[in-house]
mmCIF file of C-alpha atoms in Angstrom:
data_model
loop_
_atom_site.group_PDB
_atom_site.id
_atom_site.type_symbol
_atom_site.label_atom_id
_atom_site.label_comp_id
_atom_site.label_asym_id
_atom_site.label_seq_id
_atom_site.Cartn_x
_atom_site.Cartn_y
_atom_site.Cartn_z
ATOM 1 C CA ALA A 191 0.421 -0.033 0.259
ATOM 2 C CA ALA A 192 1.673 3.361 -0.915
ATOM 3 C CA PRO A 193 2.577 5.953 1.987
ATOM 4 C CA LYS A 194 -0.244 8.620 3.098
ATOM 5 C CA ALA A 195 0.812 11.936 1.749
ATOM 6 C CA THR A 196 2.245 14.262 4.720
ATOM 7 C CA LYS A 197 1.263 18.169 3.831
ATOM 8 C CA LEU A 198 4.667 19.691 5.157
ATOM 9 C CA PRO A 199 3.153 23.039 7.126
ATOM 10 C CA ALA A 200 5.170 26.598 6.650
ATOM 11 C CA ASP A 201 4.566 26.977 10.684
ATOM 12 C CA ALA A 202 7.534 26.136 12.609
ATOM 13 C CA SER A 203 5.942 24.871 14.934
ATOM 14 C CA ALA A 204 4.257 22.419 13.276
ATOM 15 C CA ARG A 205 7.436 21.572 11.254
ATOM 16 C CA VAL A 206 9.140 20.572 14.873
ATOM 17 C CA LYS A 207 6.343 18.482 15.952
ATOM 18 C CA LEU A 208 7.247 16.575 12.094
ATOM 19 C CA LEU A 209 10.291 15.660 13.910
ATOM 20 C CA GLY A 210 8.437 12.093 15.477
ATOM 21 C CA HIS A 211 7.051 11.335 12.301
ATOM 22 C CA PRO A 212 6.799 8.134 12.126
ATOM 23 C CA ASN A 213 8.508 8.070 8.322
ATOM 24 C CA GLY A 214 11.640 9.292 7.534
ATOM 25 C CA TRP A 215 11.650 11.003 4.088
ATOM 26 C CA VAL A 216 9.274 13.432 6.578
ATOM 27 C CA ARG A 217 11.723 13.886 9.619
ATOM 28 C CA ASP A 218 14.410 14.650 7.435
ATOM 29 C CA THR A 219 12.238 17.092 5.551
ATOM 30 C CA ALA A 220 11.568 18.734 8.225
ATOM 31 C CA GLN A 221 14.153 19.380 9.556
ATOM 32 C CA ARG A 222 15.769 20.489 6.606
ATOM 33 C CA LEU A 223 12.815 22.984 6.242
ATOM 34 C CA LEU A 224 13.454 23.964 9.699
ATOM 35 C CA VAL A 225 17.074 24.669 9.285
ATOM 36 C CA GLU A 226 16.377 26.263 5.427
ATOM 37 C CA ALA A 227 13.759 28.934 6.895
ATOM 38 C CA CYS A 228 15.794 30.111 10.032
ATOM 39 C CA ASP A 229 13.738 30.607 12.028
ATOM 40 C CA ALA A 230 14.917 32.136 15.127
ATOM 41 C CA LYS A 231 10.834 30.580 17.123
ATOM 42 C CA ALA A 232 11.612 26.960 16.357
ATOM 43 C CA ALA A 233 14.746 27.138 18.839
ATOM 44 C CA GLY A 234 12.053 27.074 21.808
ATOM 45 C CA PRO A 235 9.683 24.475 20.351
ATOM 46 C CA LEU A 236 12.967 22.302 19.339
ATOM 47 C CA ALA A 237 14.696 22.726 23.280
ATOM 48 C CA ALA A 238 11.320 21.626 24.885
ATOM 49 C CA LEU A 239 11.552 18.464 22.477
ATOM 50 C CA LEU A 240 14.978 17.266 22.726
ATOM 51 C CA ALA A 241 14.307 18.131 26.596
ATOM 52 C CA ASP A 242 11.217 15.563 26.184
ATOM 53 C CA PRO A 243 12.532 11.805 27.980
ATOM 54 C CA LYS A 244 8.646 10.406 26.498
ATOM 55 C CA SER A 245 10.259 12.228 22.495
ATOM 56 C CA PRO A 246 11.737 9.107 20.882
ATOM 57 C CA ALA A 247 15.564 9.088 20.632
ATOM 58 C CA VAL A 248 15.294 9.506 16.804
ATOM 59 C CA THR A 249 12.893 12.531 17.308
ATOM 60 C CA ARG A 250 15.756 13.571 19.913
ATOM 61 C CA LEU A 251 18.086 13.326 17.646
ATOM 62 C CA HIS A 252 16.501 15.543 14.670
ATOM 63 C CA ALA A 253 15.666 17.952 17.198
ATOM 64 C CA LEU A 254 19.466 18.827 18.948
ATOM 65 C CA TRP A 255 21.073 18.581 15.106
ATOM 66 C CA THR A 256 17.931 21.288 14.061
ATOM 67 C CA LEU A 257 19.033 23.181 16.716
ATOM 68 C CA ASP A 258 22.825 23.161 15.870
ATOM 69 C CA GLY A 259 21.494 23.633 12.263
ATOM 70 C CA LEU A 260 19.712 26.694 13.352
ATOM 71 C CA GLY A 261 23.178 28.017 15.324
ATOM 72 C CA ALA A 262 20.991 27.891 18.269
ATOM 73 C CA ALA A 263 22.386 24.686 20.306
ATOM 74 C CA LYS A 264 23.439 26.572 23.225
ATOM 75 C CA PRO A 265 25.638 24.659 25.758
ATOM 76 C CA GLU A 266 22.479 24.057 28.195
ATOM 77 C CA ALA A 267 20.970 22.382 25.575
ATOM 78 C CA VAL A 268 24.096 20.347 24.549
ATOM 79 C CA ARG A 269 25.064 19.535 28.320
ATOM 80 C CA LEU A 270 21.477 18.227 28.121
ATOM 81 C CA ALA A 271 21.940 15.250 25.406
ATOM 82 C CA LEU A 272 25.248 14.523 26.583
ATOM 83 C CA LYS A 273 23.398 12.806 29.310
ATOM 84 C CA ASP A 274 20.620 11.161 27.370
ATOM 85 C CA ALA A 275 20.111 8.182 28.349
ATOM 86 C CA ASP A 276 20.108 7.088 23.936
ATOM 87 C CA ALA A 277 24.012 6.557 23.260
ATOM 88 C CA GLN A 278 23.839 8.431 19.770
ATOM 89 C CA VAL A 279 22.260 11.535 21.373
ATOM 90 C CA ARG A 280 24.989 11.563 23.838
ATOM 91 C CA ALA A 281 27.666 10.954 20.384
ATOM 92 C CA ALA A 282 25.819 13.427 18.700
ATOM 93 C CA ALA A 283 26.163 16.198 21.448
ATOM 94 C CA VAL A 284 30.194 14.843 21.877
ATOM 95 C CA ARG A 285 30.397 16.146 18.341
ATOM 96 C CA LEU A 286 27.889 19.306 19.009
ATOM 97 C CA ALA A 287 29.855 20.327 21.800
ATOM 98 C CA PRO A 288 31.547 23.589 21.395
ATOM 99 C CA ALA A 289 35.639 24.433 23.026
ATOM 100 C CA GLU A 290 34.159 25.810 25.953
ATOM 101 C CA MET A 291 32.482 22.332 27.373
ATOM 102 C CA LEU A 292 35.906 20.981 26.848
ATOM 103 C CA PRO A 293 35.552 20.326 31.178
ATOM 104 C CA ASP A 294 32.286 18.540 30.068
ATOM 105 C CA LEU A 295 33.401 16.184 27.975
ATOM 106 C CA CYS A 296 37.041 15.182 29.873
ATOM 107 C CA ALA A 297 34.006 14.439 32.717
ATOM 108 C CA LEU A 298 32.623 11.265 30.517
ATOM 109 C CA LYS A 299 35.349 9.290 30.787
ATOM 110 C CA THR A 300 33.300 7.024 32.828
ATOM 111 C CA GLU A 301 31.789 6.624 29.718
ATOM 112 C CA THR A 302 30.756 2.773 28.743
ATOM 113 C CA ASP A 303 28.947 2.794 25.136
ATOM 114 C CA THR A 304 31.611 2.583 22.292
ATOM 115 C CA LEU A 305 30.262 4.930 19.710
ATOM 116 C CA VAL A 306 30.263 7.944 22.326
ATOM 117 C CA LEU A 307 33.961 6.709 23.527
ATOM 118 C CA ALA A 308 34.720 6.651 20.045
ATOM 119 C CA HIS A 309 33.241 11.136 19.438
ATOM 120 C CA LEU A 310 34.776 11.940 22.974
ATOM 121 C CA ALA A 311 38.280 10.189 22.064
ATOM 122 C CA ILE A 312 38.257 12.013 18.641
ATOM 123 C CA ARG A 313 37.456 14.772 20.720
ATOM 124 C CA LEU A 314 39.875 15.083 23.577
ATOM 125 C CA SER A 315 42.963 14.027 21.434
ATOM 126 C CA ALA A 316 41.551 16.769 18.889
ATOM 127 C CA ALA A 317 41.639 19.377 21.439
ATOM 128 C CA ASN A 318 45.666 18.894 22.451
ATOM 129 C CA VAL A 319 45.568 20.874 26.292
ATOM 130 C CA PRO A 320 46.586 19.134 29.460
ATOM 131 C CA ASP A 321 42.992 18.195 30.300
ATOM 132 C CA SER A 322 42.348 16.906 27.140
ATOM 133 C CA ASP A 323 45.288 14.398 27.341
ATOM 134 C CA LYS A 324 44.993 13.201 30.255
ATOM 135 C CA ALA A 325 41.156 12.316 30.394
ATOM 136 C CA LEU A 326 41.508 10.526 26.968
ATOM 137 C CA ALA A 327 45.002 8.572 28.630
ATOM 138 C CA GLU A 328 42.093 7.319 31.445
ATOM 139 C CA VAL A 329 39.642 6.447 28.444
ATOM 140 C CA LEU A 330 42.248 4.270 26.791
ATOM 141 C CA ALA A 331 43.157 3.052 30.088
ATOM 142 C CA ALA A 332 39.778 1.516 30.922
ATOM 143 C CA HIS A 333 38.730 1.100 27.236
ATOM 144 C CA GLY A 334 42.367 0.319 25.360
ATOM 145 C CA ASP A 335 41.569 -2.938 24.132
ATOM 146 C CA ASN A 336 38.828 -1.780 22.211
ATOM 147 C CA ALA A 337 40.246 -1.644 18.872
ATOM 148 C CA LEU A 338 37.477 1.371 17.461
ATOM 149 C CA VAL A 339 38.496 3.710 20.571
ATOM 150 C CA ARG A 340 42.315 3.345 20.772
ATOM 151 C CA GLU A 341 42.524 3.712 17.011
ATOM 152 C CA VAL A 342 40.376 7.297 16.989
ATOM 153 C CA ALA A 343 42.590 8.486 19.978
ATOM 154 C CA LEU A 344 45.836 8.594 17.527
ATOM 155 C CA THR A 345 43.520 10.451 15.049
ATOM 156 C CA GLY A 346 44.545 13.742 16.582
ATOM 157 C CA ALA A 347 47.330 12.276 18.960
ATOM 158 C CA ARG A 348 50.122 13.841 16.629
ATOM 159 C CA GLY A 349 53.203 14.402 17.653
ATOM 160 C CA ARG A 350 51.726 13.336 21.069
ATOM 161 C CA GLU A 351 51.658 9.659 20.930
ATOM 162 C CA VAL A 352 54.341 8.318 23.078
ATOM 163 C CA ALA A 353 53.680 11.543 25.623
ATOM 164 C CA LEU A 354 50.176 9.823 25.812
ATOM 165 C CA ALA A 355 51.306 6.078 25.552
ATOM 166 C CA GLN A 356 52.978 7.204 28.389
ATOM 167 C CA ALA A 357 50.384 8.771 30.154
ATOM 168 C CA VAL A 358 48.521 5.475 29.768
ATOM 169 C CA ALA A 359 51.319 3.218 30.656
ATOM 170 C CA ALA A 360 51.735 4.985 34.406
ATOM 171 C CA LEU A 361 47.467 4.315 34.871
ATOM 172 C CA GLY A 362 48.371 0.800 34.768
ATOM 173 C CA SER A 363 44.976 -0.853 34.206
ATOM 174 C CA ALA A 364 44.310 -4.349 33.487
ATOM 175 C CA ALA A 365 43.347 -3.550 29.859
ATOM 176 C CA ASN A 366 46.609 -1.541 29.446
ATOM 177 C CA LEU A 367 48.889 -4.395 31.229
#
């Protein structure tokens, strides 16, 4: 059976509601139209949607990326997403976190999901500051047996590989002995 046609409204609030539509094309198109319209009135409903734990994870993910597309992903929204129950939302928040949120990213070193850890390792290694290098060493000490985490951690550590290896070795966990 052919899917039922969905009319895409011009109103920003109505488009935000479509981010929860079961059809992926409708969600993607609503997100694209929201970003293209650059309507600042959408930021409030998007932030509310992101904060709603009852909304599906894919809807919260669309809300977060739409906020980013509008240039309205405030640090408080990203912090909220960093604590989301869904790993894909947390991973997206790690990718979107601005440089001033580096302490928040360093605090995620106890994360257990591989996807989030991979994005975290990329961000921490690229930051190239002592606090992020220390947090990255702790992530590697705890998850150094995970090839993905190990490989992505090295992507931004150019020229600092020896220091990073020494920091990991100094932590002396079972994963790196």
